[in-house]
PDB file of C-alpha atoms and ligand atoms in Angstrom:
ATOM      1  CA  MET G   1    -110.753 -89.270 -54.151  1.00  0.00           C
ATOM      2  CA  LYS G   2    -113.941 -91.193 -54.107  1.00  0.00           C
ATOM      3  CA  LEU G   3    -116.095 -91.785 -57.702  1.00  0.00           C
ATOM      4  CA  ASN G   4    -119.283 -89.442 -57.302  1.00  0.00           C
ATOM      5  CA  GLU G   5    -116.275 -86.495 -56.437  1.00  0.00           C
ATOM      6  CA  ARG G   6    -113.802 -86.733 -59.582  1.00  0.00           C
ATOM      7  CA  GLY G   7    -115.447 -86.655 -63.073  1.00  0.00           C
ATOM      8  CA  LEU G   8    -116.732 -88.536 -65.425  1.00  0.00           C
ATOM      9  CA  LEU G   9    -114.354 -89.695 -68.190  1.00  0.00           C
ATOM     10  CA  ILE G  10    -115.624 -89.724 -72.071  1.00  0.00           C
ATOM     11  CA  VAL G  11    -114.984 -91.091 -74.777  1.00  0.00           C
ATOM     12  CA  ILE G  12    -116.387 -91.266 -78.334  1.00  0.00           C
ATOM     13  CA  SER G  13    -115.067 -93.376 -80.410  1.00  0.00           C
ATOM     14  CA  GLY G  14    -115.619 -94.949 -83.698  1.00  0.00           C
ATOM     15  CA  PRO G  15    -114.439 -95.464 -87.128  1.00  0.00           C
ATOM     16  CA  SER G  16    -112.385 -92.525 -89.449  1.00  0.00           C
ATOM     17  CA  GLY G  17    -115.479 -90.370 -90.795  1.00  0.00           C
ATOM     18  CA  VAL G  18    -118.146 -92.018 -88.820  1.00  0.00           C
ATOM     19  CA  GLY G  19    -119.127 -88.219 -87.948  1.00  0.00           C
ATOM     20  CA  LYS G  20    -117.339 -88.089 -84.144  1.00  0.00           C
ATOM     21  CA  GLY G  21    -116.456 -84.404 -84.517  1.00  0.00           C
ATOM     22  CA  THR G  22    -119.791 -83.526 -85.490  1.00  0.00           C
ATOM     23  CA  VAL G  23    -121.836 -85.219 -83.086  1.00  0.00           C
ATOM     24  CA  ARG G  24    -119.552 -84.119 -79.992  1.00  0.00           C
ATOM     25  CA  LYS G  25    -120.177 -80.557 -81.610  1.00  0.00           C
ATOM     26  CA  ALA G  26    -124.017 -81.405 -81.593  1.00  0.00           C
ATOM     27  CA  LEU G  27    -123.293 -82.671 -77.888  1.00  0.00           C
ATOM     28  CA  PHE G  28    -121.133 -79.942 -76.178  1.00  0.00           C
ATOM     29  CA  GLU G  29    -124.098 -77.453 -77.590  1.00  0.00           C
ATOM     30  CA  LEU G  30    -127.284 -79.896 -75.807  1.00  0.00           C
ATOM     31  CA  GLU G  31    -125.380 -80.317 -72.860  1.00  0.00           C
ATOM     32  CA  GLY G  32    -121.743 -77.742 -73.159  1.00  0.00           C
ATOM     33  CA  HIS G  33    -121.618 -76.269 -70.191  1.00  0.00           C
ATOM     34  CA  ASP G  34    -120.803 -79.174 -68.148  1.00  0.00           C
ATOM     35  CA  LEU G  35    -118.091 -80.855 -70.257  1.00  0.00           C
ATOM     36  CA  VAL G  36    -115.071 -80.046 -71.091  1.00  0.00           C
ATOM     37  CA  TYR G  37    -113.599 -81.412 -74.219  1.00  0.00           C
ATOM     38  CA  SER G  38    -110.374 -82.021 -74.640  1.00  0.00           C
ATOM     39  CA  ILE G  39    -107.891 -80.764 -77.536  1.00  0.00           C
ATOM     40  CA  SER G  40    -106.380 -83.567 -78.963  1.00  0.00           C
ATOM     41  CA  MET G  41    -102.170 -82.921 -80.127  1.00  0.00           C
ATOM     42  CA  THR G  42    -101.590 -84.026 -83.637  1.00  0.00           C
ATOM     43  CA  THR G  43     -98.934 -84.502 -86.770  1.00  0.00           C
ATOM     44  CA  ARG G  44    -101.649 -83.845 -89.327  1.00  0.00           C
ATOM     45  CA  ALA G  45    -101.251 -80.135 -91.648  1.00  0.00           C
ATOM     46  CA  PRO G  46    -104.077 -78.320 -89.931  1.00  0.00           C
ATOM     47  CA  ARG G  47    -107.226 -78.362 -92.679  1.00  0.00           C
ATOM     48  CA  GLU G  48    -108.627 -75.220 -93.941  1.00  0.00           C
ATOM     49  CA  GLY G  49    -110.403 -73.616 -90.801  1.00  0.00           C
ATOM     50  CA  GLU G  50    -108.918 -74.740 -88.395  1.00  0.00           C
ATOM     51  CA  ILE G  51    -107.489 -73.493 -85.726  1.00  0.00           C
ATOM     52  CA  ASP G  52    -104.938 -74.650 -83.947  1.00  0.00           C
ATOM     53  CA  GLY G  53    -105.379 -74.595 -79.874  1.00  0.00           C
ATOM     54  CA  GLU G  54    -109.312 -75.331 -80.626  1.00  0.00           C
ATOM     55  CA  ASP G  55    -109.579 -77.866 -82.772  1.00  0.00           C
ATOM     56  CA  TYR G  56    -106.123 -79.011 -82.179  1.00  0.00           C
ATOM     57  CA  TYR G  57    -102.811 -78.998 -81.177  1.00  0.00           C
ATOM     58  CA  PHE G  58    -100.652 -78.926 -84.346  1.00  0.00           C
ATOM     59  CA  VAL G  59     -96.614 -79.549 -83.843  1.00  0.00           C
ATOM     60  CA  THR G  60     -94.358 -81.679 -85.374  1.00  0.00           C
ATOM     61  CA  ARG G  61     -93.050 -84.858 -85.609  1.00  0.00           C
ATOM     62  CA  ASP G  62     -90.020 -84.138 -83.543  1.00  0.00           C
ATOM     63  CA  GLU G  63     -92.240 -82.139 -80.875  1.00  0.00           C
ATOM     64  CA  PHE G  64     -94.742 -85.294 -81.086  1.00  0.00           C
ATOM     65  CA  GLN G  65     -92.409 -87.629 -80.520  1.00  0.00           C
ATOM     66  CA  GLU G  66     -90.327 -85.811 -77.485  1.00  0.00           C
ATOM     67  CA  ARG G  67     -94.108 -85.553 -76.185  1.00  0.00           C
ATOM     68  CA  ILE G  68     -93.963 -89.493 -76.513  1.00  0.00           C
ATOM     69  CA  LYS G  69     -90.813 -89.940 -74.673  1.00  0.00           C
ATOM     70  CA  ASN G  70     -91.264 -87.817 -72.021  1.00  0.00           C
ATOM     71  CA  ASP G  71     -94.909 -89.550 -71.135  1.00  0.00           C
ATOM     72  CA  GLN G  72     -96.854 -86.438 -71.612  1.00  0.00           C
ATOM     73  CA  PHE G  73     -99.674 -88.482 -73.421  1.00  0.00           C
ATOM     74  CA  LEU G  74    -102.998 -90.208 -72.157  1.00  0.00           C
ATOM     75  CA  GLU G  75    -102.701 -92.451 -74.838  1.00  0.00           C
ATOM     76  CA  TYR G  76    -102.007 -91.522 -78.229  1.00  0.00           C
ATOM     77  CA  ALA G  77    -101.807 -93.378 -81.879  1.00  0.00           C
ATOM     78  CA  GLU G  78    -100.389 -93.515 -85.616  1.00  0.00           C
ATOM     79  CA  PHE G  79    -103.134 -92.843 -88.111  1.00  0.00           C
ATOM     80  CA  VAL G  80    -102.878 -93.260 -91.635  1.00  0.00           C
ATOM     81  CA  GLY G  81     -98.781 -91.551 -90.969  1.00  0.00           C
ATOM     82  CA  ASN G  82     -99.835 -89.142 -88.582  1.00  0.00           C
ATOM     83  CA  TYR G  83     -99.795 -89.092 -84.985  1.00  0.00           C
ATOM     84  CA  TYR G  84    -102.666 -88.688 -82.691  1.00  0.00           C
ATOM     85  CA  GLY G  85    -102.194 -88.080 -79.369  1.00  0.00           C
ATOM     86  CA  THR G  86    -104.305 -86.888 -76.021  1.00  0.00           C
ATOM     87  CA  PRO G  87    -102.304 -85.008 -73.462  1.00  0.00           C
ATOM     88  CA  ARG G  88    -102.417 -86.374 -69.999  1.00  0.00           C
ATOM     89  CA  ASP G  89    -102.174 -83.329 -67.657  1.00  0.00           C
ATOM     90  CA  LYS G  90    -105.080 -81.278 -68.682  1.00  0.00           C
ATOM     91  CA  VAL G  91    -107.279 -84.615 -68.574  1.00  0.00           C
ATOM     92  CA  ASP G  92    -106.204 -85.627 -64.886  1.00  0.00           C
ATOM     93  CA  GLU G  93    -106.613 -81.925 -63.735  1.00  0.00           C
ATOM     94  CA  GLN G  94    -110.383 -81.522 -65.072  1.00  0.00           C
ATOM     95  CA  LEU G  95    -111.624 -84.789 -63.817  1.00  0.00           C
ATOM     96  CA  GLU G  96    -110.330 -83.941 -59.482  1.00  0.00           C
ATOM     97  CA  LEU G  97    -111.537 -80.987 -60.247  1.00  0.00           C
ATOM     98  CA  GLY G  98    -115.085 -82.621 -60.920  1.00  0.00           C
ATOM     99  CA  LYS G  99    -115.698 -81.811 -64.513  1.00  0.00           C
ATOM    100  CA  GLU G 100    -116.703 -84.238 -67.381  1.00  0.00           C
ATOM    101  CA  VAL G 101    -114.333 -84.899 -69.556  1.00  0.00           C
ATOM    102  CA  VAL G 102    -114.780 -85.865 -73.152  1.00  0.00           C
ATOM    103  CA  LEU G 103    -112.148 -87.455 -75.828  1.00  0.00           C
ATOM    104  CA  GLU G 104    -113.193 -87.619 -79.737  1.00  0.00           C
ATOM    105  CA  ILE G 105    -110.290 -90.265 -80.315  1.00  0.00           C
ATOM    106  CA  GLU G 106    -109.951 -93.610 -82.688  1.00  0.00           C
ATOM    107  CA  VAL G 107    -110.139 -96.839 -81.688  1.00  0.00           C
ATOM    108  CA  GLN G 108    -106.408 -98.244 -81.155  1.00  0.00           C
ATOM    109  CA  GLY G 109    -106.722 -94.436 -78.382  1.00  0.00           C
ATOM    110  CA  ALA G 110    -109.279 -95.617 -77.103  1.00  0.00           C
ATOM    111  CA  LEU G 111    -108.512 -98.800 -75.849  1.00  0.00           C
ATOM    112  CA  GLN G 112    -105.629 -97.570 -74.779  1.00  0.00           C
ATOM    113  CA  VAL G 113    -107.492 -95.777 -72.296  1.00  0.00           C
ATOM    114  CA  ARG G 114    -109.738 -97.834 -71.545  1.00  0.00           C
ATOM    115  CA  GLU G 115    -106.847 -99.951 -69.977  1.00  0.00           C
ATOM    116  CA  LYS G 116    -105.477 -96.583 -68.128  1.00  0.00           C
ATOM    117  CA  ALA G 117    -109.031 -95.742 -66.862  1.00  0.00           C
ATOM    118  CA  PRO G 118    -111.715 -99.015 -67.035  1.00  0.00           C
ATOM    119  CA  ASP G 119    -113.930 -96.592 -65.129  1.00  0.00           C
ATOM    120  CA  GLY G 120    -114.359 -94.082 -68.331  1.00  0.00           C
ATOM    121  CA  VAL G 121    -117.148 -94.448 -70.744  1.00  0.00           C
ATOM    122  CA  PHE G 122    -116.547 -95.474 -73.838  1.00  0.00           C
ATOM    123  CA  ILE G 123    -118.874 -94.673 -76.122  1.00  0.00           C
ATOM    124  CA  PHE G 124    -118.507 -96.338 -79.802  1.00  0.00           C
ATOM    125  CA  ILE G 125    -120.158 -94.347 -82.880  1.00  0.00           C
ATOM    126  CA  ALA G 126    -121.390 -96.736 -86.314  1.00  0.00           C
ATOM    127  CA  PRO G 127    -122.208 -95.280 -88.895  1.00  0.00           C
ATOM    128  CA  PRO G 128    -125.418 -96.745 -89.723  1.00  0.00           C
ATOM    129  CA  THR G 129    -123.634 -98.376 -93.535  1.00  0.00           C
ATOM    130  CA  LYS G 130    -120.732 -98.877 -94.647  1.00  0.00           C
ATOM    131  CA  GLU G 131    -121.577 -97.697 -97.684  1.00  0.00           C
ATOM    132  CA  ALA G 132    -122.728 -94.359 -95.958  1.00  0.00           C
ATOM    133  CA  LEU G 133    -119.212 -94.137 -94.667  1.00  0.00           C
ATOM    134  CA  TYR G 134    -117.786 -94.621 -97.399  1.00  0.00           C
ATOM    135  CA  ARG G 135    -120.184 -91.613 -98.961  1.00  0.00           C
ATOM    136  CA  ARG G 136    -119.418 -89.337 -96.118  1.00  0.00           C
ATOM    137  CA  LEU G 137    -115.706 -90.074 -96.377  1.00  0.00           C
ATOM    138  CA  LEU G 138    -115.887 -89.287-100.193  1.00  0.00           C
ATOM    139  CA  ARG G 139    -118.497 -85.654 -99.714  1.00  0.00           C
ATOM    140  CA  ARG G 140    -116.018 -84.679 -97.124  1.00  0.00           C
ATOM    141  CA  GLY G 141    -112.883 -84.467 -99.337  1.00  0.00           C
ATOM    142  CA  THR G 142    -110.163 -83.200 -97.610  1.00  0.00           C
ATOM    143  CA  GLU G 143    -108.118 -86.650 -98.929  1.00  0.00           C
ATOM    144  CA  ASN G 144    -107.229 -87.735-101.544  1.00  0.00           C
ATOM    145  CA  PRO G 145    -108.529 -91.005-103.129  1.00  0.00           C
ATOM    146  CA  ASN G 146    -105.548 -93.161-101.697  1.00  0.00           C
ATOM    147  CA  MET G 147    -105.858 -91.477 -97.996  1.00  0.00           C
ATOM    148  CA  ILE G 148    -110.271 -92.535 -98.674  1.00  0.00           C
ATOM    149  CA  GLN G 149    -109.712 -96.026 -99.136  1.00  0.00           C
ATOM    150  CA  GLN G 150    -106.733 -96.396 -95.985  1.00  0.00           C
ATOM    151  CA  ARG G 151    -109.471 -95.233 -94.041  1.00  0.00           C
ATOM    152  CA  MET G 152    -112.154 -97.538 -95.473  1.00  0.00           C
ATOM    153  CA  ASP G 153    -109.713-100.204 -95.009  1.00  0.00           C
ATOM    154  CA  LYS G 154    -109.229 -98.915 -91.412  1.00  0.00           C
ATOM    155  CA  ALA G 155    -112.879 -98.610 -90.417  1.00  0.00           C
ATOM    156  CA  GLU G 156    -113.639-102.647 -92.221  1.00  0.00           C
ATOM    157  CA  ARG G 157    -110.782-103.667 -89.182  1.00  0.00           C
ATOM    158  CA  GLU G 158    -112.195-101.847 -86.031  1.00  0.00           C
ATOM    159  CA  PHE G 159    -115.915-102.865 -86.903  1.00  0.00           C
ATOM    160  CA  PRO G 160    -115.368-105.583 -84.645  1.00  0.00           C
ATOM    161  CA  LEU G 161    -113.433-103.813 -82.344  1.00  0.00           C
ATOM    162  CA  ALA G 162    -117.038-102.063 -81.121  1.00  0.00           C
ATOM    163  CA  HIS G 163    -117.851-105.286 -78.355  1.00  0.00           C
ATOM    164  CA  LYS G 164    -115.191-103.816 -76.220  1.00  0.00           C
ATOM    165  CA  TYR G 165    -117.012-100.459 -75.879  1.00  0.00           C
ATOM    166  CA  ASP G 166    -119.344 -99.818 -72.843  1.00  0.00           C
ATOM    167  CA  TYR G 167    -122.150 -98.740 -75.558  1.00  0.00           C
ATOM    168  CA  ILE G 168    -123.051 -98.167 -79.189  1.00  0.00           C
ATOM    169  CA  VAL G 169    -124.143 -95.164 -80.740  1.00  0.00           C
ATOM    170  CA  VAL G 170    -125.391 -95.217 -84.626  1.00  0.00           C
ATOM    171  CA  ASN G 171    -125.214 -92.047 -86.038  1.00  0.00           C
ATOM    172  CA  ASP G 172    -128.044 -92.344 -88.510  1.00  0.00           C
ATOM    173  CA  GLU G 173    -128.876 -88.337 -87.368  1.00  0.00           C
ATOM    174  CA  VAL G 174    -126.576 -85.760 -85.668  1.00  0.00           C
ATOM    175  CA  THR G 175    -128.516 -84.881 -83.469  1.00  0.00           C
ATOM    176  CA  ASN G 176    -130.515 -88.334 -82.265  1.00  0.00           C
ATOM    177  CA  ALA G 177    -126.651 -89.538 -81.677  1.00  0.00           C
ATOM    178  CA  ALA G 178    -126.172 -86.634 -79.184  1.00  0.00           C
ATOM    179  CA  ASP G 179    -129.023 -87.284 -77.608  1.00  0.00           C
ATOM    180  CA  ARG G 180    -127.627 -90.780 -77.632  1.00  0.00           C
ATOM    181  CA  ILE G 181    -124.912 -89.613 -75.651  1.00  0.00           C
ATOM    182  CA  LEU G 182    -126.622 -87.450 -73.587  1.00  0.00           C
ATOM    183  CA  ALA G 183    -128.942 -90.245 -72.174  1.00  0.00           C
ATOM    184  CA  ILE G 184    -125.841 -92.021 -71.234  1.00  0.00           C
ATOM    185  CA  ILE G 185    -124.360 -90.002 -69.648  1.00  0.00           C
ATOM    186  CA  ARG G 186    -127.197 -88.923 -66.999  1.00  0.00           C
ATOM    187  CA  ALA G 187    -127.563 -92.386 -66.828  1.00  0.00           C
ATOM    188  CA  GLU G 188    -124.133 -93.621 -65.554  1.00  0.00           C
ATOM    189  CA  HIS G 189    -124.220 -90.651 -62.990  1.00  0.00           C
ATOM    190  CA  ALA G 190    -127.622 -92.676 -61.348  1.00  0.00           C
ATOM    191  CA  LYS G 191    -125.613 -95.809 -61.153  1.00  0.00           C
ATOM    192  CA  THR G 192    -125.757 -96.708 -57.519  1.00  0.00           C
ATOM    193  CA  GLU G 193    -122.246 -96.770 -57.661  1.00  0.00           C
ATOM    194  CA  ARG G 194    -121.023 -93.276 -58.877  1.00  0.00           C
ATOM    195  CA  ALA G 195    -124.246 -92.098 -57.094  1.00  0.00           C
ATOM    196  CA  ILE G 196    -124.254 -93.756 -54.046  1.00  0.00           C
ATOM    197  CA  TYR G 197    -122.130 -91.657 -52.002  1.00  0.00           C
ATOM    198  CA  LYS G 198    -124.041 -88.237 -52.937  1.00  0.00           C
ATOM    199  CA  TYR G 199    -127.241 -89.306 -50.829  1.00  0.00           C
ATOM    200  CA  LYS G 200    -124.408 -91.033 -47.643  1.00  0.00           C
ATOM    201  CA  GLU G 201    -126.632 -89.602 -44.975  1.00  0.00           C
ATOM    202  CA  MET G 202    -130.077 -91.232 -45.808  1.00  0.00           C
ATOM    203  CA  LEU G 203    -128.704 -94.305 -47.545  1.00  0.00           C
ATOM    204  CA  GLU G 204    -125.908 -95.151 -44.417  1.00  0.00           C
ATOM    205  CA  VAL G 205    -123.088 -95.484 -46.759  1.00  0.00           C
ATOM    206  CA  GLU G 206    -119.459 -96.252 -45.539  1.00  0.00           C
TER     207      GLU G 206
HETATM  208  P1  5GP T  11    -108.782 -86.239 -88.924  1.00  0.00           P
HETATM  209  O1  5GP T  11    -106.962 -86.288 -89.148  1.00  0.00           O
HETATM  210  O2  5GP T  11    -109.616 -86.597 -89.154  1.00  0.00           O
HETATM  211  O3  5GP T  11    -108.870 -85.324 -87.959  1.00  0.00           O
HETATM  212  O4  5GP T  11    -108.648 -87.440 -87.665  1.00  0.00           O
HETATM  213  C1  5GP T  11    -108.374 -89.161 -87.438  1.00  0.00           C
HETATM  214  C2  5GP T  11    -108.587 -89.602 -86.755  1.00  0.00           C
HETATM  215  O5  5GP T  11    -107.750 -89.494 -85.522  1.00  0.00           O
HETATM  216  C3  5GP T  11    -110.288 -89.742 -86.130  1.00  0.00           C
HETATM  217  O6  5GP T  11    -110.727 -90.654 -85.850  1.00  0.00           O
HETATM  218  C4  5GP T  11    -110.234 -88.725 -85.001  1.00  0.00           C
HETATM  219  O7  5GP T  11    -111.181 -88.903 -84.148  1.00  0.00           O
HETATM  220  C5  5GP T  11    -108.623 -89.847 -84.645  1.00  0.00           C
HETATM  221  N1  5GP T  11    -108.198 -88.589 -83.389  1.00  0.00           N
HETATM  222  C6  5GP T  11    -107.947 -87.535 -83.147  1.00  0.00           C
HETATM  223  N2  5GP T  11    -107.299 -86.985 -82.144  1.00  0.00           N
HETATM  224  C7  5GP T  11    -107.382 -87.819 -81.407  1.00  0.00           C
HETATM  225  C8  5GP T  11    -106.262 -88.579 -80.266  1.00  0.00           C
HETATM  226  O8  5GP T  11    -106.226 -87.770 -79.038  1.00  0.00           O
HETATM  227  N3  5GP T  11    -105.961 -89.777 -80.045  1.00  0.00           N
HETATM  228  C9  5GP T  11    -105.982 -90.806 -81.242  1.00  0.00           C
HETATM  229  N4  5GP T  11    -106.196 -92.013 -80.611  1.00  0.00           N
HETATM  230  N5  5GP T  11    -106.883 -90.563 -82.236  1.00  0.00           N
HETATM  231  C10 5GP T  11    -107.495 -89.171 -82.362  1.00  0.00           C
END
């Protein structure tokens, strides 16, 4: 399959609390009909209001480990005591159909995907400042202080990994960040290596 026929794999990643989820939702509001969100699987307990099969597939540790054994994840990571992973079959199926598939995952997982799917588009969402990230984690109020500190420590270790991504988008304001991601997706489509096959005859490409 040629690059242009297969859908684009878009990986939105970055530290916990940076607002990846909110930015992703805003992106889907801007351009939802062309994008498919890959619902992750996790062993974390659902937060209030989260729906199984919509926010995550919530499973037990045993179930998750069974799926690891059966190689059913494109990537997975253990994050602050819980497993999170991207079910492989859905992603492949949608890409084959030519859909744009969006993953919203933490840094370790994104770097695993980078190895397996180097033609994906990797976007690191950064906070405007470290303090802003800390305030966000506090404000979210879904974790106890110990968990918040663990997430903050992890973020400190993740910042230097931003250089492994294709793009860095600062989440200063959600709609701005979503807008920039949309611009990135459009630019990626216009890249010669992707676009040239569409204009094969005119441009006389094999
Ligand atoms: P939360 O518990 O806040 O929902 O998620 C914790 C972290 O795990 C977030 O950074 C989130 O983006 C990330 N995450 C969610 N799904 C996946 C996944 O399928 N794989 C990986 N590696 N990380 C994920």
